[in-house]
PDB file of C-alpha atoms in Angstrom:
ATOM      1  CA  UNK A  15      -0.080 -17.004  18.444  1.00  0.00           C
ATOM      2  CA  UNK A  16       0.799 -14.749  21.712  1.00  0.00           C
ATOM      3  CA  UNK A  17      -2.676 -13.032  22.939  1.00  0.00           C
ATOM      4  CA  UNK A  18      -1.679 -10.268  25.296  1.00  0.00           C
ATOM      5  CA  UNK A  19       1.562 -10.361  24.204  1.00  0.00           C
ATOM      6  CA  UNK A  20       2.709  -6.693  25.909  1.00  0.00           C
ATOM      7  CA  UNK A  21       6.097  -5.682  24.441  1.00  0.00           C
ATOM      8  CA  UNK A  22       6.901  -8.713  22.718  1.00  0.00           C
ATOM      9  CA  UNK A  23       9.117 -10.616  25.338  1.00  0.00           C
ATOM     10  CA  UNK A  24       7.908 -14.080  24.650  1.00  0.00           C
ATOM     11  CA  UNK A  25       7.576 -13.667  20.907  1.00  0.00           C
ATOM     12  CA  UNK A  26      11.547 -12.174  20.759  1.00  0.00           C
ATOM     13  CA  UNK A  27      12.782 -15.541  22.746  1.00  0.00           C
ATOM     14  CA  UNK A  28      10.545 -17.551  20.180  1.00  0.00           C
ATOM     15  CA  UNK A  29      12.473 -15.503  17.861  1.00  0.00           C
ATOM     16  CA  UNK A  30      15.825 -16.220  19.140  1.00  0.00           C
ATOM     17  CA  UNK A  31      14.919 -20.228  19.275  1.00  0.00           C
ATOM     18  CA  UNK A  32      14.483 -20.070  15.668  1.00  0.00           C
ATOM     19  CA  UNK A  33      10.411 -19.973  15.634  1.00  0.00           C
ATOM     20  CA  UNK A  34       9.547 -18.669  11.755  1.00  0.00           C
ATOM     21  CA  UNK A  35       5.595 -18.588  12.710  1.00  0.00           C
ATOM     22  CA  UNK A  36       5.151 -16.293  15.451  1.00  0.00           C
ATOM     23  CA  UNK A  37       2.848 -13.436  15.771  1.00  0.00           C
ATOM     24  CA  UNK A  38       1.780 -11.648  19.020  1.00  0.00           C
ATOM     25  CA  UNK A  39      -1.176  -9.347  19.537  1.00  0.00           C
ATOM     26  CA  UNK A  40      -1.700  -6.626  22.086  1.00  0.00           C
ATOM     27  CA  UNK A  41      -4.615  -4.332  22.897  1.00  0.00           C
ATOM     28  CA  UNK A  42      -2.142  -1.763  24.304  1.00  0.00           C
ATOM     29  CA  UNK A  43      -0.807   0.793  21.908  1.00  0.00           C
ATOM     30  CA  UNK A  44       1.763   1.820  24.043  1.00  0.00           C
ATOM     31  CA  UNK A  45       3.163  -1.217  24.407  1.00  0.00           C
ATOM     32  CA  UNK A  46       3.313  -2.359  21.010  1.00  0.00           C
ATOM     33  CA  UNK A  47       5.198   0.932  19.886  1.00  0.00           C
ATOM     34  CA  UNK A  48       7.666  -0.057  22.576  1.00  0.00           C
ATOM     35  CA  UNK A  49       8.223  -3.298  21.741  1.00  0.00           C
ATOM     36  CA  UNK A  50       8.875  -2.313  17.829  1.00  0.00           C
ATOM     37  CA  UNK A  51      11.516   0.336  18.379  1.00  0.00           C
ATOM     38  CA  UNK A  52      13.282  -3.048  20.409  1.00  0.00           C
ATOM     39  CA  UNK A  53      13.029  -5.133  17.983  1.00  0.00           C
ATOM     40  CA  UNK A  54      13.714  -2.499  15.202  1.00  0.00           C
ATOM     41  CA  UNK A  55      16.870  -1.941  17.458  1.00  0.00           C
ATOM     42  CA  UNK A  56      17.824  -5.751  17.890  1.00  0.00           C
ATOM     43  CA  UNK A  57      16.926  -6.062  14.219  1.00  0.00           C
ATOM     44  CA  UNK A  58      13.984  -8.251  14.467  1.00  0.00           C
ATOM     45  CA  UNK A  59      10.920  -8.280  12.635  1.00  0.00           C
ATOM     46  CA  UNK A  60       8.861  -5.974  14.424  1.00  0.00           C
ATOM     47  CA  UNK A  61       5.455  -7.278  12.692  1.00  0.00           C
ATOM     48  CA  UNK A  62       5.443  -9.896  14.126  1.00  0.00           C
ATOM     49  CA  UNK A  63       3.903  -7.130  17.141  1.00  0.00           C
ATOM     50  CA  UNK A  64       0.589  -6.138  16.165  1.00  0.00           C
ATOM     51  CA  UNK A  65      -2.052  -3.881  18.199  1.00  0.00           C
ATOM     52  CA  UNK A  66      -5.083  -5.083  18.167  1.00  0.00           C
ATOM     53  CA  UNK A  67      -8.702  -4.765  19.550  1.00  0.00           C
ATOM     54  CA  UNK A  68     -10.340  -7.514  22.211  1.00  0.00           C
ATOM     55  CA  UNK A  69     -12.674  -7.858  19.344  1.00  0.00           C
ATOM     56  CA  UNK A  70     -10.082  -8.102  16.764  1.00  0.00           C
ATOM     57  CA  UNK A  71      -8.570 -10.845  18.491  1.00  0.00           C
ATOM     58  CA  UNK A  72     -11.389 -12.744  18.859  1.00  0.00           C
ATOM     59  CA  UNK A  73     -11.363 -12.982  15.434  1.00  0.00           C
ATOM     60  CA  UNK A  74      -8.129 -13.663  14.837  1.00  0.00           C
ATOM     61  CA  UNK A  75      -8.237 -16.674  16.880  1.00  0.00           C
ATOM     62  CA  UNK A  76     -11.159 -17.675  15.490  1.00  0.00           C
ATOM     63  CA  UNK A  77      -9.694 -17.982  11.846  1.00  0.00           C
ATOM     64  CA  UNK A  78      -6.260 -18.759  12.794  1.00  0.00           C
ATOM     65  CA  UNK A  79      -4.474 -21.380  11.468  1.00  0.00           C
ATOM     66  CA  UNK A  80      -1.794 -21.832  14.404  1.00  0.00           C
ATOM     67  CA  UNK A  81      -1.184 -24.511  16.311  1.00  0.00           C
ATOM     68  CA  UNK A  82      -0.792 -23.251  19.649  1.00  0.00           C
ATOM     69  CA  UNK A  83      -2.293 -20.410  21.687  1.00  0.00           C
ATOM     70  CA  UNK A  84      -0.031 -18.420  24.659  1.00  0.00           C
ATOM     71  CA  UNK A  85      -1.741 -16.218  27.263  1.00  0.00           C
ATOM     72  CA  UNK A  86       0.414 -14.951  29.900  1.00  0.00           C
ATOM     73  CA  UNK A  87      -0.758 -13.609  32.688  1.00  0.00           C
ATOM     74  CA  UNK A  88      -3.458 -12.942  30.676  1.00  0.00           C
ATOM     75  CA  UNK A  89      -6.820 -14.312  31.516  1.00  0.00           C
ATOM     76  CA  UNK A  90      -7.038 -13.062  34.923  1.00  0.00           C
ATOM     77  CA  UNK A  91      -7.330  -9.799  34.090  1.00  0.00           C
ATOM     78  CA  UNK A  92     -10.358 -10.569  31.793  1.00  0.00           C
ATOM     79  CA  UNK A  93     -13.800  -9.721  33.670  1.00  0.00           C
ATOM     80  CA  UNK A  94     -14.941 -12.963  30.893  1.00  0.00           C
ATOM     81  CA  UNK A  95     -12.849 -15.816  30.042  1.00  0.00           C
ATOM     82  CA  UNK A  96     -15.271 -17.983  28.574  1.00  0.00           C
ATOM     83  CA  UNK A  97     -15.374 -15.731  25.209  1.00  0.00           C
ATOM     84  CA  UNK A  98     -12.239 -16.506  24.075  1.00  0.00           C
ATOM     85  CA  UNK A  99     -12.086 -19.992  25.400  1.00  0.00           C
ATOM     86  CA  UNK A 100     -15.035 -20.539  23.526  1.00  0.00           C
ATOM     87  CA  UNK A 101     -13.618 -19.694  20.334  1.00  0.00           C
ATOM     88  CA  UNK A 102     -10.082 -21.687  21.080  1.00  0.00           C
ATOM     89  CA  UNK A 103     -12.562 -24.788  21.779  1.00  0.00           C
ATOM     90  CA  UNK A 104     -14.396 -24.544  18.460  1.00  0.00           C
ATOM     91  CA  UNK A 105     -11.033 -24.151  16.779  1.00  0.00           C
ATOM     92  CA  UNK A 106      -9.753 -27.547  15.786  1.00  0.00           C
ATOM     93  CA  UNK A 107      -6.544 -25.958  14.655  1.00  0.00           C
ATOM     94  CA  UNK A 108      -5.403 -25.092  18.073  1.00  0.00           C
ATOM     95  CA  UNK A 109      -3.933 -28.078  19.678  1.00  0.00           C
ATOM     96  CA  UNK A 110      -2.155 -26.670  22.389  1.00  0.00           C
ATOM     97  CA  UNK A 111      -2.563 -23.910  24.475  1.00  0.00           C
ATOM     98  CA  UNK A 112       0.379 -22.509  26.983  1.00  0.00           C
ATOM     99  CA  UNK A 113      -0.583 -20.154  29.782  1.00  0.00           C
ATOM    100  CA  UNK A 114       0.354 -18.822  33.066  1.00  0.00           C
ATOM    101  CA  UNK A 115      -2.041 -17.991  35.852  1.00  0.00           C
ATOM    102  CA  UNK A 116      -1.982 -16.706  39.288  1.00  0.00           C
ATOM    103  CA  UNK A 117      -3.036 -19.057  41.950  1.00  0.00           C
ATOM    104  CA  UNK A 118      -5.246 -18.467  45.369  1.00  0.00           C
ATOM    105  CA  UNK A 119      -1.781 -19.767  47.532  1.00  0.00           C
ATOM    106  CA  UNK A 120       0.116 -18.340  50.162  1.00  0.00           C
ATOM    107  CA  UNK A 121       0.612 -15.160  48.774  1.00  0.00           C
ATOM    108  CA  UNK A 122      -2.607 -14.436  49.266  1.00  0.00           C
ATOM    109  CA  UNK A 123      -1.696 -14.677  53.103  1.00  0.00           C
ATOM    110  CA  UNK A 124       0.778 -12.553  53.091  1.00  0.00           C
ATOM    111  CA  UNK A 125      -0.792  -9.592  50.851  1.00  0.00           C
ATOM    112  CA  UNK A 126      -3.994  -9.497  53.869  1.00  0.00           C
ATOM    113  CA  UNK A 127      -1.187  -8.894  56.444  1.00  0.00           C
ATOM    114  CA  UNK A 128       0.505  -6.463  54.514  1.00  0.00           C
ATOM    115  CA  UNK A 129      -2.016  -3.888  53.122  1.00  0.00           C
ATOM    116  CA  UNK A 130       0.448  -1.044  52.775  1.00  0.00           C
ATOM    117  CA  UNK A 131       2.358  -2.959  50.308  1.00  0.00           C
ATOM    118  CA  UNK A 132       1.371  -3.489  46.471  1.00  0.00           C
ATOM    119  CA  UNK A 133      -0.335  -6.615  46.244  1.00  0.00           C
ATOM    120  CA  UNK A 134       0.352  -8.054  42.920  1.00  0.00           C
ATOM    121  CA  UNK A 135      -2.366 -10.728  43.512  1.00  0.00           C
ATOM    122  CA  UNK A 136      -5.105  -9.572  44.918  1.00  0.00           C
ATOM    123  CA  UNK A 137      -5.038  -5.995  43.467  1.00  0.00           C
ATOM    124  CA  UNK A 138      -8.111  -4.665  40.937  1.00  0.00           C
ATOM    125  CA  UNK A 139      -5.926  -5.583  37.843  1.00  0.00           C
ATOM    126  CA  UNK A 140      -7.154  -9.598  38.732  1.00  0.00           C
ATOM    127  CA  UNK A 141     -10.631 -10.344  38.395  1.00  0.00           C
ATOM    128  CA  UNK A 142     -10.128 -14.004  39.433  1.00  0.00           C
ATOM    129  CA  UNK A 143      -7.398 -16.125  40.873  1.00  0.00           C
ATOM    130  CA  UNK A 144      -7.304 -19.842  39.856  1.00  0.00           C
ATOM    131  CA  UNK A 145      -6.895 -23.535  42.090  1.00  0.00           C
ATOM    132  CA  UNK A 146      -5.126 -26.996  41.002  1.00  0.00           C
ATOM    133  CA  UNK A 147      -8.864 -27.851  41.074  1.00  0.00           C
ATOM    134  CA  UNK A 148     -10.244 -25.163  39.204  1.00  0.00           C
ATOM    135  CA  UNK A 149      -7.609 -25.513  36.278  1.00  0.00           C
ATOM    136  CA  UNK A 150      -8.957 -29.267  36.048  1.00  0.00           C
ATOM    137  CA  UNK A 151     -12.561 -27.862  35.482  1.00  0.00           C
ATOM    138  CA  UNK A 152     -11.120 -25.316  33.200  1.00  0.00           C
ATOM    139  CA  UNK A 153      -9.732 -27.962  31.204  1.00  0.00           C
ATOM    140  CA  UNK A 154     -12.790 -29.995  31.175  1.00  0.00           C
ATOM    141  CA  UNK A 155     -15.037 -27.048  30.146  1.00  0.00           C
ATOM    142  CA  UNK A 156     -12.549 -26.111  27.293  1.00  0.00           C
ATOM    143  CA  UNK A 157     -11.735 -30.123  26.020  1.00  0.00           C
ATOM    144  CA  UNK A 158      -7.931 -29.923  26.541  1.00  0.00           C
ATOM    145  CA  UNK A 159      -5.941 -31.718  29.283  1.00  0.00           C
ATOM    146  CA  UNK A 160      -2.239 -31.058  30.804  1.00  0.00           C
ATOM    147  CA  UNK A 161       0.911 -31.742  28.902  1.00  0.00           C
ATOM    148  CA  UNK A 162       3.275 -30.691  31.120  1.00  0.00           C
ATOM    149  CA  UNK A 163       2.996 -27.649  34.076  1.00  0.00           C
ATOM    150  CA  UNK A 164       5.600 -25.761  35.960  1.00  0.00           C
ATOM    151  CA  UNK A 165       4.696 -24.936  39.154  1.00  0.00           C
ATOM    152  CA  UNK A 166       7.003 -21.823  40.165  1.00  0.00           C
ATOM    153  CA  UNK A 167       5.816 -18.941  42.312  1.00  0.00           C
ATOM    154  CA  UNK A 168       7.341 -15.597  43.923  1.00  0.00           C
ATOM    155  CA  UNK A 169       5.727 -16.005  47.302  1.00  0.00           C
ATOM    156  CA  UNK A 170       8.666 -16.189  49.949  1.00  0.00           C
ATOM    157  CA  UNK A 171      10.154 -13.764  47.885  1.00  0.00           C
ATOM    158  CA  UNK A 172       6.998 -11.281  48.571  1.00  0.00           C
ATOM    159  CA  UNK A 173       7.112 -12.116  52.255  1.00  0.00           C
ATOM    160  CA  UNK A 174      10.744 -11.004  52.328  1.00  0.00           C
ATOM    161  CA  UNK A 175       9.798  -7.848  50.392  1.00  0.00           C
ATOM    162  CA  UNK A 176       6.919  -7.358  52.312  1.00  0.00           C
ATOM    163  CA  UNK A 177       8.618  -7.080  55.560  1.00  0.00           C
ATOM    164  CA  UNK A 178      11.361  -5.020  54.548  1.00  0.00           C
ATOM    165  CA  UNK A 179       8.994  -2.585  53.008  1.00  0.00           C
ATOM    166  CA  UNK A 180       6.882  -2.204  55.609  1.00  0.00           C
ATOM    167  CA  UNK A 181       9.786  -1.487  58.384  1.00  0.00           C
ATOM    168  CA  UNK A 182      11.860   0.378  56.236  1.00  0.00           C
ATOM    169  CA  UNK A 183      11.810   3.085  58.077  1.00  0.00           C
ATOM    170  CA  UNK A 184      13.567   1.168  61.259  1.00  0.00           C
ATOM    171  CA  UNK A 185      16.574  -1.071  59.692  1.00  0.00           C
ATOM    172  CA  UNK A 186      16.826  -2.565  62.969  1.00  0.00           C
ATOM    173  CA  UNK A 187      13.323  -3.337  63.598  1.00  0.00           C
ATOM    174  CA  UNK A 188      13.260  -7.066  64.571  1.00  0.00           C
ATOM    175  CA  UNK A 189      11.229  -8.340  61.772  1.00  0.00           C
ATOM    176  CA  UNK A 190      13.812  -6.890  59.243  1.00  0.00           C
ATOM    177  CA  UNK A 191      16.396  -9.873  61.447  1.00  0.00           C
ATOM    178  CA  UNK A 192      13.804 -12.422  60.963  1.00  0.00           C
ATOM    179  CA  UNK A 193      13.718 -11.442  57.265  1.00  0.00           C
ATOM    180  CA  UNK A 194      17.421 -11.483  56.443  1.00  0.00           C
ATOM    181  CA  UNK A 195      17.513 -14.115  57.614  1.00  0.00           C
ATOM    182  CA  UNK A 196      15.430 -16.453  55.602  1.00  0.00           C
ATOM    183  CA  UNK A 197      17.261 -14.311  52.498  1.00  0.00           C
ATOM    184  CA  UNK A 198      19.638 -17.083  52.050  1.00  0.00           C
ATOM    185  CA  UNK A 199      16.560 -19.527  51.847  1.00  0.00           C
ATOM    186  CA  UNK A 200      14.402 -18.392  49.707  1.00  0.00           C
ATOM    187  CA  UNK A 201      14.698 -20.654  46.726  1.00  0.00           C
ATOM    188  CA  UNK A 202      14.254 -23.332  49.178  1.00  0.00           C
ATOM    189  CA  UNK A 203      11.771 -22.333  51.261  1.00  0.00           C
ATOM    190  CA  UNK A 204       9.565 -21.385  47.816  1.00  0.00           C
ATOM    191  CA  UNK A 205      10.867 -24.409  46.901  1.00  0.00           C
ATOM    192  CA  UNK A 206       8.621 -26.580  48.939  1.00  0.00           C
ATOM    193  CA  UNK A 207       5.867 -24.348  48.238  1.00  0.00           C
ATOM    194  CA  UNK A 208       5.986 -25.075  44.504  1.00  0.00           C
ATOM    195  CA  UNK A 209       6.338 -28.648  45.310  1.00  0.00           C
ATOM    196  CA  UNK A 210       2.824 -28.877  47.104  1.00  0.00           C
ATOM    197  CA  UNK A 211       1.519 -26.780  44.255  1.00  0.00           C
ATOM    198  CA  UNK A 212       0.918 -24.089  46.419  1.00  0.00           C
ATOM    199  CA  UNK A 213       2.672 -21.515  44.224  1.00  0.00           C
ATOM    200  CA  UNK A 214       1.536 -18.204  43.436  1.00  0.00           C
ATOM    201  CA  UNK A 215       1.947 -18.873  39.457  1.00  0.00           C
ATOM    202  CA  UNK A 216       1.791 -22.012  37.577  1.00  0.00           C
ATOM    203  CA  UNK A 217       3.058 -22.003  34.116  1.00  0.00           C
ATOM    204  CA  UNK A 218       0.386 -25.088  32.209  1.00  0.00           C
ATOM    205  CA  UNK A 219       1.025 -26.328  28.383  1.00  0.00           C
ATOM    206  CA  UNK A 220      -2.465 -27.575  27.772  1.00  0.00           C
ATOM    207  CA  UNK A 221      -3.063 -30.154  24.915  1.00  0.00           C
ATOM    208  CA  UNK A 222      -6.635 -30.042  22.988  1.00  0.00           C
ATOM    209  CA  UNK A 223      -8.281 -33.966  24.092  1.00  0.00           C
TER     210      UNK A 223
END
């Protein structure tokens, strides 16, 4: 069961690995008529998109009889967590739950010293930001511990885009040298960010204790 599924990209790859019991709900509208006409188009079965209220969810997941429980990039952007994770805790049915998160890492760094350029982290849309030690309190709250995690983050790819962005209007400005070249780099420079777990994302299959 995908909560905040969007347009349907995670339930059309379960789709294409042969998942049968897949269903993903969305509280946007738009979104979910986008999402049908692709997978009316790719010929897939476009109810397995449904629209549906925060409310309407809760419910669902509190009757549900599927195993696991995906919310990407989803529970930042709730003002309230604890209402839904209340109801996947009382739900012995769930016993696994997969999300992705944004973490309080280095991007954060590099959004302060770039204000004129869109912060995808620290913008309005995120009403919290999450730590390797809050996630273990978050699984302690909620009775579930880790499976397996992927810690995988954009951040030396925002610095690059950061600088360019900001000089753009001087190609030869001396921070757009410095920025080329670390180009070449970037996997492994993020790289040994994601290593120290000091990614900006961290993708976390939970499994109920």
């Amino acid at each position: 069961l995908d909560i905040g599924a969007g347009s349907g990209y995670f339930v059309s790859s379960l789709l294409d690995k042969n998942f049968i019991n897949v269903q993903g709900l969305e509280v946007s509208k738009n979104q979910i008529n986008f999402g049908k006409s692709i997978f009316k188009a790719t010929k897939k079965d476009h109810k397995k998109l449904q629209q549906a209220s925060f409310d309407e969810i809760i419910n669902k997941v509190e009757k549900t009889d599927f195993n696991c429980v995906s919310m990407i990039g989803v529970l930042e952007h709730m003002i309230d967590m604890s209402t839904i994770m209340n109801t996947i805790k009382k739900n012995n049915k769930i016993k696994f739950l997969y999300i992705l998160v944004p973490m309080s890492s280095f991007i954060c760094i590099v959004e302060n010293l770039f204000p004129k350029v869109f912060n995808r982290h620290l913008g309005g849309g995120h009403t919290h930001l999450f730590s390797e030690r809050s996630l273990k309190l978050f699984m302690s709250k909620y009775n579930f511990v880790e499976h397996s995690s992927w810690w995988f983050g954009t951040d030396i790819h925002d610095l690059y885009r950061s600088i360019i962005l900001e000089n753009n209007k001087n190609k030869f400005h001396p921070l757009n040298n410095i920025a080329y070249l670390i180009k070449d780099a970037i996997d492994n420079l993020q790289f040994q960010l994601d290593k120290k777990k000091l990614s900006s994302e961290v993708h976390m299959l939970l499994k109920r204790k």
